[in-house]
PDB file of C-alpha atoms and ligand atoms in Angstrom:
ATOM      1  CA  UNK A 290       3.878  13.927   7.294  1.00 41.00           C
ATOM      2  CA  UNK A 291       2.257  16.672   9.541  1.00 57.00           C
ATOM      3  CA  UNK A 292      -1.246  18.509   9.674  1.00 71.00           C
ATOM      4  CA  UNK A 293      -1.594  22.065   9.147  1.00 82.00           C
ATOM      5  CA  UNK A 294      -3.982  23.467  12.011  1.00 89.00           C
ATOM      6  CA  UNK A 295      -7.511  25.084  11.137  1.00 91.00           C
ATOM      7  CA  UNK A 296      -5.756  28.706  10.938  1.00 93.00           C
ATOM      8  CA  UNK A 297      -2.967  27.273   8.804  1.00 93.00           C
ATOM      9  CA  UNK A 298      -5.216  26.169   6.254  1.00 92.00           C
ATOM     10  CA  UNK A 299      -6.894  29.554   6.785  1.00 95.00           C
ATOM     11  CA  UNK A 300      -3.993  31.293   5.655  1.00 96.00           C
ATOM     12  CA  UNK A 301      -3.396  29.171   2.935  1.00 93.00           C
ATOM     13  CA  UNK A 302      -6.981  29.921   1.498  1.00 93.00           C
ATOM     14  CA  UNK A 303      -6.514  33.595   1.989  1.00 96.00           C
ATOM     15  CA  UNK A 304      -3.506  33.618   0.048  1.00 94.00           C
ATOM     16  CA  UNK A 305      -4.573  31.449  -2.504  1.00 92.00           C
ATOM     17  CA  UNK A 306      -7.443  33.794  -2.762  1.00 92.00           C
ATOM     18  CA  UNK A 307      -5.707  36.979  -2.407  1.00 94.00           C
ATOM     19  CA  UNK A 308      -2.016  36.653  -2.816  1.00 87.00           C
ATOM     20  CA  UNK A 309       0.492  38.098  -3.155  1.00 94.00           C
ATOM     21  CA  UNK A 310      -0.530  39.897   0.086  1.00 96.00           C
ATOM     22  CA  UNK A 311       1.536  40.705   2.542  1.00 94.00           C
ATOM     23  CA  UNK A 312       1.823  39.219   6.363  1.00 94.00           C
ATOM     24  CA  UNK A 313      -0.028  42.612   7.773  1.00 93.00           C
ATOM     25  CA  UNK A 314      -3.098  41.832   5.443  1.00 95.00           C
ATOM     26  CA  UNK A 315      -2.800  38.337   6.214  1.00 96.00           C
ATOM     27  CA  UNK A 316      -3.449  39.438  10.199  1.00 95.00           C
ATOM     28  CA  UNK A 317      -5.693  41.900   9.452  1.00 95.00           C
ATOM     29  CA  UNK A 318      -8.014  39.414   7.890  1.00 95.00           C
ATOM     30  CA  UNK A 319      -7.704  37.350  10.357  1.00 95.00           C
ATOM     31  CA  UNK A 320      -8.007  39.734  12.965  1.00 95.00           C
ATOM     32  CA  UNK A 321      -4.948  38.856  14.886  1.00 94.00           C
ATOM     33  CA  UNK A 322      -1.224  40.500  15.420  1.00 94.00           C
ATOM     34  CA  UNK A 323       1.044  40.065  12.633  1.00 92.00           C
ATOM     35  CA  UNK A 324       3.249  38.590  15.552  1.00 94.00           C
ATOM     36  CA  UNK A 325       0.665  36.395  16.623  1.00 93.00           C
ATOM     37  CA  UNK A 326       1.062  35.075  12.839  1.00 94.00           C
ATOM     38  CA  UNK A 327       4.764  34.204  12.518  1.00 93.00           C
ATOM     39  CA  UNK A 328       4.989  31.287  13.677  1.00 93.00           C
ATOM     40  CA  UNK A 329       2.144  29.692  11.280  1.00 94.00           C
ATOM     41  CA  UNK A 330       4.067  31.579   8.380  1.00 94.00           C
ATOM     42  CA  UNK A 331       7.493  30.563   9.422  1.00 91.00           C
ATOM     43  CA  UNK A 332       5.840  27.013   9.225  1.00 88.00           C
ATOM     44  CA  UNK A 333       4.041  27.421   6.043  1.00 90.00           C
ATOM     45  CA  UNK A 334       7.129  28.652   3.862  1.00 89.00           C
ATOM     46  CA  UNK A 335       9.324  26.032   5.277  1.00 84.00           C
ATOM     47  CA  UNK A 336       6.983  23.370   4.447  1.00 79.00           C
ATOM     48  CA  UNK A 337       7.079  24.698   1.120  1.00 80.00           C
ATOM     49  CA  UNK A 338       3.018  25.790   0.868  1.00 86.00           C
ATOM     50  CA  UNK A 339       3.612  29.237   0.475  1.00 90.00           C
ATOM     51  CA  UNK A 340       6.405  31.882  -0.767  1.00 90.00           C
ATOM     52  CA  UNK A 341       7.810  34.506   0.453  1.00 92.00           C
ATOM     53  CA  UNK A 342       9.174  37.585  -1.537  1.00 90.00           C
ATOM     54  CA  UNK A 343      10.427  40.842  -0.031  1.00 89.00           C
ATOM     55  CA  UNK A 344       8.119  44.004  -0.773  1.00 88.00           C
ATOM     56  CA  UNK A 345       5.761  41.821  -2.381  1.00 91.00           C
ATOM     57  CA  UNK A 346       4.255  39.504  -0.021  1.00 93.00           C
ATOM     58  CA  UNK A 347       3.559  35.801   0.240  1.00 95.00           C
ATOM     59  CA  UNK A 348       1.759  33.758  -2.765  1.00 93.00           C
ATOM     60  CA  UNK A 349       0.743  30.092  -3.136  1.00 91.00           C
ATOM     61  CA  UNK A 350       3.008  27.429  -4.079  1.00 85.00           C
ATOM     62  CA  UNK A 351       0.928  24.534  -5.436  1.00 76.00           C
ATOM     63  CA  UNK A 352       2.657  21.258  -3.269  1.00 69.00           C
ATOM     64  CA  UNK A 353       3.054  19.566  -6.271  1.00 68.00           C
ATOM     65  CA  UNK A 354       0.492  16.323  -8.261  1.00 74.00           C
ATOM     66  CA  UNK A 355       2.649  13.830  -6.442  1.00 74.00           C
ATOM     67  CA  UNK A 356       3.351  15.221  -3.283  1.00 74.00           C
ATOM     68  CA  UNK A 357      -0.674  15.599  -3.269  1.00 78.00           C
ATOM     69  CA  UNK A 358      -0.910  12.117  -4.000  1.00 83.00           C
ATOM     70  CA  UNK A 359       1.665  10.918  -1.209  1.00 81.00           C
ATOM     71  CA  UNK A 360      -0.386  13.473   1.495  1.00 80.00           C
ATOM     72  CA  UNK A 361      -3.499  11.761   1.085  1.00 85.00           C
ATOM     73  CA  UNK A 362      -2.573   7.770   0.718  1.00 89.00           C
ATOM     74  CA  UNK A 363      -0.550   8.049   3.940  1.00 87.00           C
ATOM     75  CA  UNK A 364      -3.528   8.827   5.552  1.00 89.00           C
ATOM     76  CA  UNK A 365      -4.928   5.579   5.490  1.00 95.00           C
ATOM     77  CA  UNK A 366      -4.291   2.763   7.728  1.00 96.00           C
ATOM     78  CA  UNK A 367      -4.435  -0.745   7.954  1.00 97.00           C
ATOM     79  CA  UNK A 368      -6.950  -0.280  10.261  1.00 97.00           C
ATOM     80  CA  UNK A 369      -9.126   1.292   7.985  1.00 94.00           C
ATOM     81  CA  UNK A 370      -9.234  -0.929   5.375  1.00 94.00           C
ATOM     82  CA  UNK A 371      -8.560  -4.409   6.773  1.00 97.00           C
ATOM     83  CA  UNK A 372     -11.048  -7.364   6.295  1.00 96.00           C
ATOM     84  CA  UNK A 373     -11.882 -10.100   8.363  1.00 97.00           C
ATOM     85  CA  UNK A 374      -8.916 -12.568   8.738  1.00 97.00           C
ATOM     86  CA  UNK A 375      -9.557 -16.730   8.285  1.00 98.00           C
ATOM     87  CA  UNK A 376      -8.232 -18.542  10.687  1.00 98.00           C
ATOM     88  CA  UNK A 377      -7.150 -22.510  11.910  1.00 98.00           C
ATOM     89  CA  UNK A 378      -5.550 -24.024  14.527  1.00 98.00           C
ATOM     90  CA  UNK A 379      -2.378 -26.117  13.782  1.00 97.00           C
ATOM     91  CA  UNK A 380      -3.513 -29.280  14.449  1.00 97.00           C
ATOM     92  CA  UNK A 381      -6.147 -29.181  11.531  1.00 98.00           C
ATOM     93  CA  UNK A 382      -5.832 -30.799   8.206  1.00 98.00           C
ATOM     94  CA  UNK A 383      -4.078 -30.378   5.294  1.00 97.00           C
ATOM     95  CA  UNK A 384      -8.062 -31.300   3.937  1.00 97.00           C
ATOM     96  CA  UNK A 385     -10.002 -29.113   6.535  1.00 97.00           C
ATOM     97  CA  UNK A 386      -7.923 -26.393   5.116  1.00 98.00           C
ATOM     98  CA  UNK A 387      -8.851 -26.646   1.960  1.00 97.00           C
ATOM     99  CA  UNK A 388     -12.262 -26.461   2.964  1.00 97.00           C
ATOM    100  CA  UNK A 389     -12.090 -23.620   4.651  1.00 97.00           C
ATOM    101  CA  UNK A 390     -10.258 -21.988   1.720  1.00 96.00           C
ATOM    102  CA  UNK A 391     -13.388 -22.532   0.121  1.00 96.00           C
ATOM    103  CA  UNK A 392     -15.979 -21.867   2.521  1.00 97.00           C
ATOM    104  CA  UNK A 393     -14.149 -18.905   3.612  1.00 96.00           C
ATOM    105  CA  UNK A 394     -13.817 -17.759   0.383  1.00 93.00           C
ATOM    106  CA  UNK A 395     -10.267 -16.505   1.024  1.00 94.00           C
ATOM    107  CA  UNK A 396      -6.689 -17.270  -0.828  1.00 94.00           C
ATOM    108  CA  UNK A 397      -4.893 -17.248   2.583  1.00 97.00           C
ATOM    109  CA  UNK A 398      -5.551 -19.023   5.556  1.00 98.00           C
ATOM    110  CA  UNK A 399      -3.531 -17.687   9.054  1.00 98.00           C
ATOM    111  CA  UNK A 400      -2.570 -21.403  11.460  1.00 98.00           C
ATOM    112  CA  UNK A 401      -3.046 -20.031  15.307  1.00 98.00           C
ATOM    113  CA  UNK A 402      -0.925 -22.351  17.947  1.00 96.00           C
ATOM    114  CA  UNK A 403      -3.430 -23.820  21.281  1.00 95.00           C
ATOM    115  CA  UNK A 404      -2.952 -20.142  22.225  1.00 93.00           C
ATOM    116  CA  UNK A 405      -4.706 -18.319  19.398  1.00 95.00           C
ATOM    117  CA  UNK A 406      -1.354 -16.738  18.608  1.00 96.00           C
ATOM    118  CA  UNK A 407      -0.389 -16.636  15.123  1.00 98.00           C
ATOM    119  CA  UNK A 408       2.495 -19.562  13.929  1.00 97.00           C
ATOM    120  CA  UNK A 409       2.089 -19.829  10.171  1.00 98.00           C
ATOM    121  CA  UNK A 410       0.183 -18.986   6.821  1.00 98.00           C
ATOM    122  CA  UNK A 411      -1.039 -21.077   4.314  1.00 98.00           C
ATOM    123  CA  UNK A 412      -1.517 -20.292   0.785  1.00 98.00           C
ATOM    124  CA  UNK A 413      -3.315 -21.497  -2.325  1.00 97.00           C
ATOM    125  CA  UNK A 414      -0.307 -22.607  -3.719  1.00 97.00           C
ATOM    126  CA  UNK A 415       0.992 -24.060  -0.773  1.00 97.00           C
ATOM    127  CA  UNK A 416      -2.264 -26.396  -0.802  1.00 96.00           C
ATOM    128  CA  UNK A 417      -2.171 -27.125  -4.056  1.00 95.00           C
ATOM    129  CA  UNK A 418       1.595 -28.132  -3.745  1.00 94.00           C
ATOM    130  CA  UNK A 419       0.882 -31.144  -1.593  1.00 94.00           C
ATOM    131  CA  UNK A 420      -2.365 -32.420  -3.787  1.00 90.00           C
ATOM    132  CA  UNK A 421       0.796 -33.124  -5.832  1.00 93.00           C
ATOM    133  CA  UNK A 422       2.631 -36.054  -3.847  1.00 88.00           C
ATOM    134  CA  UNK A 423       1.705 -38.685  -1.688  1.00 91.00           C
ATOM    135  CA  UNK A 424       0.928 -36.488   1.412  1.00 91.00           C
ATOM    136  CA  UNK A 425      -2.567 -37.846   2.879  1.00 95.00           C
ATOM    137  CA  UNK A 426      -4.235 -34.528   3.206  1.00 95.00           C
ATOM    138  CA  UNK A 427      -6.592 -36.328   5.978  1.00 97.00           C
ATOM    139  CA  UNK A 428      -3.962 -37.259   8.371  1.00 96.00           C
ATOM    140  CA  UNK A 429      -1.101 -34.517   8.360  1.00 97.00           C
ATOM    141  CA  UNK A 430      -1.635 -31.152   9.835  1.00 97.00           C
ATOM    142  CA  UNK A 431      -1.171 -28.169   8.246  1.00 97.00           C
ATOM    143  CA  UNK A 432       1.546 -26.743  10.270  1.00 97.00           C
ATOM    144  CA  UNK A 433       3.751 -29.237   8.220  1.00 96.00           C
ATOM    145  CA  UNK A 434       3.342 -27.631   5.375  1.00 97.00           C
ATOM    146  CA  UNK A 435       2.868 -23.474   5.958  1.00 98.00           C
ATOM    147  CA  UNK A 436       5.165 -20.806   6.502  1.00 98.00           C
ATOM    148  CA  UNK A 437       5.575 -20.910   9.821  1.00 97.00           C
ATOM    149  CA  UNK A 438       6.743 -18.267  12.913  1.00 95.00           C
ATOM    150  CA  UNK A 439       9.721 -16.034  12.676  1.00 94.00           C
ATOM    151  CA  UNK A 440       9.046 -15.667   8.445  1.00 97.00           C
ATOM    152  CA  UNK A 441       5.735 -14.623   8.762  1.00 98.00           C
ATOM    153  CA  UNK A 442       5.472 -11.154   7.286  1.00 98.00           C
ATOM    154  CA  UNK A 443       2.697  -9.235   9.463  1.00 98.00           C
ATOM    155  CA  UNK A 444       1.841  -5.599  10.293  1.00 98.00           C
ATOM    156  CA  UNK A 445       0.186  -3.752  12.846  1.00 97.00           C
ATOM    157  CA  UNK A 446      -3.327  -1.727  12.996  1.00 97.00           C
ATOM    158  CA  UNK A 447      -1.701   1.589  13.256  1.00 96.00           C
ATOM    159  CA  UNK A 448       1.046   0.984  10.268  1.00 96.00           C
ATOM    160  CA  UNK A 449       0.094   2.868   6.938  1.00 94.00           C
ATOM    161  CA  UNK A 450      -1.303   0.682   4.007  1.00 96.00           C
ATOM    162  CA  UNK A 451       1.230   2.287   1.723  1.00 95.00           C
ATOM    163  CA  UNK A 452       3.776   0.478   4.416  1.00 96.00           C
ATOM    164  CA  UNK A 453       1.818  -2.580   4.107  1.00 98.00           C
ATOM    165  CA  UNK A 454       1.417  -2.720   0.410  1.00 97.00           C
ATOM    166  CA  UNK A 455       5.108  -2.457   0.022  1.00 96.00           C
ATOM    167  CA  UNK A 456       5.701  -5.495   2.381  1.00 98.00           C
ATOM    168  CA  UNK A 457       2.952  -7.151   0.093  1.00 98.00           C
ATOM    169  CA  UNK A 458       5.277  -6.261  -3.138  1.00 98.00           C
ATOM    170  CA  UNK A 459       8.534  -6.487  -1.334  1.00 98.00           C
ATOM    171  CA  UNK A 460       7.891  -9.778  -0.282  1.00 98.00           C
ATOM    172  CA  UNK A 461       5.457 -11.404  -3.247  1.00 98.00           C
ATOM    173  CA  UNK A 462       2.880 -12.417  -1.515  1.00 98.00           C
ATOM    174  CA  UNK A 463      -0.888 -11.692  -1.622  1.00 97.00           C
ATOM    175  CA  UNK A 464      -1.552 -11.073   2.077  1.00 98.00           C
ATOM    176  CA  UNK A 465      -0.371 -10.070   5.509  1.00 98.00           C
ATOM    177  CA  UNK A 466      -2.446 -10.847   9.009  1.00 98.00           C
ATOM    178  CA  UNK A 467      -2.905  -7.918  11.306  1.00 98.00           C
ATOM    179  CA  UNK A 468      -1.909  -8.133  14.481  1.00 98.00           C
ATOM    180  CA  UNK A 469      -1.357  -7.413  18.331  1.00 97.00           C
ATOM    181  CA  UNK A 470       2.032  -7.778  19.441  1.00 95.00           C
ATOM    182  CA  UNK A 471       2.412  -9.132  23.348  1.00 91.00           C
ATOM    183  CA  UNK A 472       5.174 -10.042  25.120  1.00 89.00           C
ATOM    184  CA  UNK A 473       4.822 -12.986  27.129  1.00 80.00           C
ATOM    185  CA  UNK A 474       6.450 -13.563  30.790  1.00 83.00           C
ATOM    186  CA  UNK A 475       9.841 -14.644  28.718  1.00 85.00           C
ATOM    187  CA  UNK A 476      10.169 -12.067  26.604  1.00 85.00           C
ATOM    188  CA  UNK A 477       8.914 -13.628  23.811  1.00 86.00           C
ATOM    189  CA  UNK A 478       6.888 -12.027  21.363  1.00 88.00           C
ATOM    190  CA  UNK A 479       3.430 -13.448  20.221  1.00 93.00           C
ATOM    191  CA  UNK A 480       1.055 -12.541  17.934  1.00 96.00           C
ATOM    192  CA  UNK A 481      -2.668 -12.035  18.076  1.00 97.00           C
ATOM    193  CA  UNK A 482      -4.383 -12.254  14.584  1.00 98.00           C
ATOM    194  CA  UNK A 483      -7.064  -9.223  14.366  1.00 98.00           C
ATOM    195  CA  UNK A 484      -7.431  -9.245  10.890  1.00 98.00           C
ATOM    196  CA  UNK A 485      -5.921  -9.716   7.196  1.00 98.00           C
ATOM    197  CA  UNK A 486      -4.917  -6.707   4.415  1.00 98.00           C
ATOM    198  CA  UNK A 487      -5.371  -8.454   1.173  1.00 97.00           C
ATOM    199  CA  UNK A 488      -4.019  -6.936  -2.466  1.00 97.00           C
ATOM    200  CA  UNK A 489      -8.194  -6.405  -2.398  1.00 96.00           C
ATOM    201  CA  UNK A 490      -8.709  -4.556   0.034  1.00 97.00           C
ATOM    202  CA  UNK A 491      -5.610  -2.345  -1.422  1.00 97.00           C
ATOM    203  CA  UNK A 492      -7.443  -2.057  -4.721  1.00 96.00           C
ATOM    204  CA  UNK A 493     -10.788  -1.486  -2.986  1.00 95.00           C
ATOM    205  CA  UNK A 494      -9.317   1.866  -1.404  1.00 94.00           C
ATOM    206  CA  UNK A 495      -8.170   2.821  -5.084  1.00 93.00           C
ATOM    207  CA  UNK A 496     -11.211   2.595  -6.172  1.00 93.00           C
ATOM    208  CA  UNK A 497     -12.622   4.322  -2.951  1.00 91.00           C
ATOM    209  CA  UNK A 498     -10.142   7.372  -3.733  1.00 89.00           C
ATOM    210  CA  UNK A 499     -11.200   7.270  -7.489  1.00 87.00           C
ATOM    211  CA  UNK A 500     -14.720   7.773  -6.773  1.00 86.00           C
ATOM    212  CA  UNK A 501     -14.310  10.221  -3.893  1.00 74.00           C
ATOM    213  CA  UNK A 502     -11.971  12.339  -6.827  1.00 58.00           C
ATOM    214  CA  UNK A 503     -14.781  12.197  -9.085  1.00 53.00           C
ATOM    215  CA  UNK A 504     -17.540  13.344  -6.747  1.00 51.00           C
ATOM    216  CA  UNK A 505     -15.656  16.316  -5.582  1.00 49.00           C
ATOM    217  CA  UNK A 506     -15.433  17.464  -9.305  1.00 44.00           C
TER     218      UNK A 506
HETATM  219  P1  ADP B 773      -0.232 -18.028  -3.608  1.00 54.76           P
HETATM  220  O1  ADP B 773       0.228 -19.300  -3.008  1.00 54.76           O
HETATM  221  O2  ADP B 773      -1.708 -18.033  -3.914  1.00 54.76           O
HETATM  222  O3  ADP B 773       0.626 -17.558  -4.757  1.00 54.76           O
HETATM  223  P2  ADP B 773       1.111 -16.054  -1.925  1.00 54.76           P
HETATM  224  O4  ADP B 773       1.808 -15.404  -3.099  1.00 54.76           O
HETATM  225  O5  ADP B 773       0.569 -15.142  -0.878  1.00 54.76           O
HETATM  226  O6  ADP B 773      -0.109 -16.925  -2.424  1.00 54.76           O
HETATM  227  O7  ADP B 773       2.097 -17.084  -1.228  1.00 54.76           O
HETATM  228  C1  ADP B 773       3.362 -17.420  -1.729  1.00 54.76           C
HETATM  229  C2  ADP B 773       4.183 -18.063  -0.614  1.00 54.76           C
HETATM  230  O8  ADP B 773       4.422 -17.099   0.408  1.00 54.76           O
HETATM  231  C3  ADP B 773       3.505 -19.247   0.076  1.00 54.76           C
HETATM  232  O9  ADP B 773       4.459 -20.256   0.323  1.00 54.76           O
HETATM  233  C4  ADP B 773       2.973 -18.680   1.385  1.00 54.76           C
HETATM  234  O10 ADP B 773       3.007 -19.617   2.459  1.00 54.76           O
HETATM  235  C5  ADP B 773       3.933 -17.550   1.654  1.00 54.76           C
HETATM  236  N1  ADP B 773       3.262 -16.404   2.305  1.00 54.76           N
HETATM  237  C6  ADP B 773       2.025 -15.911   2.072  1.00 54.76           C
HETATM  238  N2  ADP B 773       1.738 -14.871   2.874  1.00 54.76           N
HETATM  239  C7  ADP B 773       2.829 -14.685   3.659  1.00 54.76           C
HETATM  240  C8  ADP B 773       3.180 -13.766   4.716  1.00 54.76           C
HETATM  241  N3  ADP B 773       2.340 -12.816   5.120  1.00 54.76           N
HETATM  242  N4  ADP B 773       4.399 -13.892   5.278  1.00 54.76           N
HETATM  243  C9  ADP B 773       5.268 -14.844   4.874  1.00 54.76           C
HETATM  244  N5  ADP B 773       5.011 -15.729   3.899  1.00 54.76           N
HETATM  245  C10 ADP B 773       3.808 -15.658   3.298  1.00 54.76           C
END
């Protein structure tokens, strides 16, 4: 995925506008050398926004309803649509997680090591699992029961949420915690928790796009 630059999309508008009109006209509106513009047209006809034809000049080539579609949702990133993430520390409760699930409000708790560094996830159903059997929710610890450190599925700040809603259907699961990645003085990795991308916060930028599609007419 690339940007076009502000005389790029200039171009385009021209010809979309105007076309078919040929490079000289396209400079001459622009008030540059039709050197000056090959490059930008090279650029634009390989990327498929415009077309060229001899003697006639260049016209518009609409990219497409899906291509559109694909531009503008890998735009967004994690880290512009990520929530607050709810966290506890290994040596709680199989009971003070519940709790939390409820105070929290959230379906997914993340289980930070003494460190703070991320070493498990605990879900609704993973709770609900144990009320099951004879486990004494007051007495063992969480990290007994969660999915613990390397088969936590996580992404980073920068990744795309199209990349993290496929590791959210890839995988089944309703959530992944945002993190930091560090290496410590071994070369181990560890993980610093900075937030959670829920299946919500995926349909809340639907709904975001939606809206923004119906304001612009
Ligand atoms: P629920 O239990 O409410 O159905 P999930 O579908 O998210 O919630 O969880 C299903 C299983 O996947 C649980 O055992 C949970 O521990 C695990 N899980 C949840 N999130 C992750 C994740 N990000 N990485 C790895 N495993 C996860």
């Amino acid at each position: 995925m690339f940007d076009l630059n502000q005389r790029q999309e200039r171009i385009i508008e021209i010809v979309q506008q105007n076309g078919p009109i040929t490079g000289e006209k396209i400079a001459e509106t622009l008030s540059v050398t039709r050197a000056a513009l090959r490059p930008d047209l090279a650029i634009l006809t390989m990327s498929g926004y415009l077309e060229a034809k001899p003697r006639v000049g260049y016209t518009y080539k609409s990219e497409g309803f899906h291509n559109a579609i694909r531009r503008i949702l890998n735009q967004y990133r994690v880290k512009d649509c990520k929530s607050l993430p709810v966290v506890i520390s290994e040596s709680s409760s199989i009971y003070d997680a519940i709790v939390t699930l409820f105070t929290e409000d959230a379906g997914t708790i993340y289980v930070v090591d003494k460190d703070n560094y991320l070493n498990g996830v605990v879900s609704r159903k993973d709770l609900l699992k144990t009320t099951l059997g004879q486990t004494d929710l007051f007495k063992v610890p969480v990290s007994v029961i969660m999915t613990r450190m390397p088969n936590v599925i996580t992404c980073t700040l920068e990744e795309t949420v199209v990349e993290a809603a496929k590791k959210i259907v890839d995988h089944e699961i309703d959530s992944l915690p945002v993190v930091r990645v560090f290496v410590g003085d071994f070369g181990q990795e560890r993980q610093e928790v900075v937030g959670r991308i829920t299946k919500t916060n995926i349909a809340r930028l639907f709904l975001d796009l939606a809206y923004k599609t119906n304001k612009e007419g």
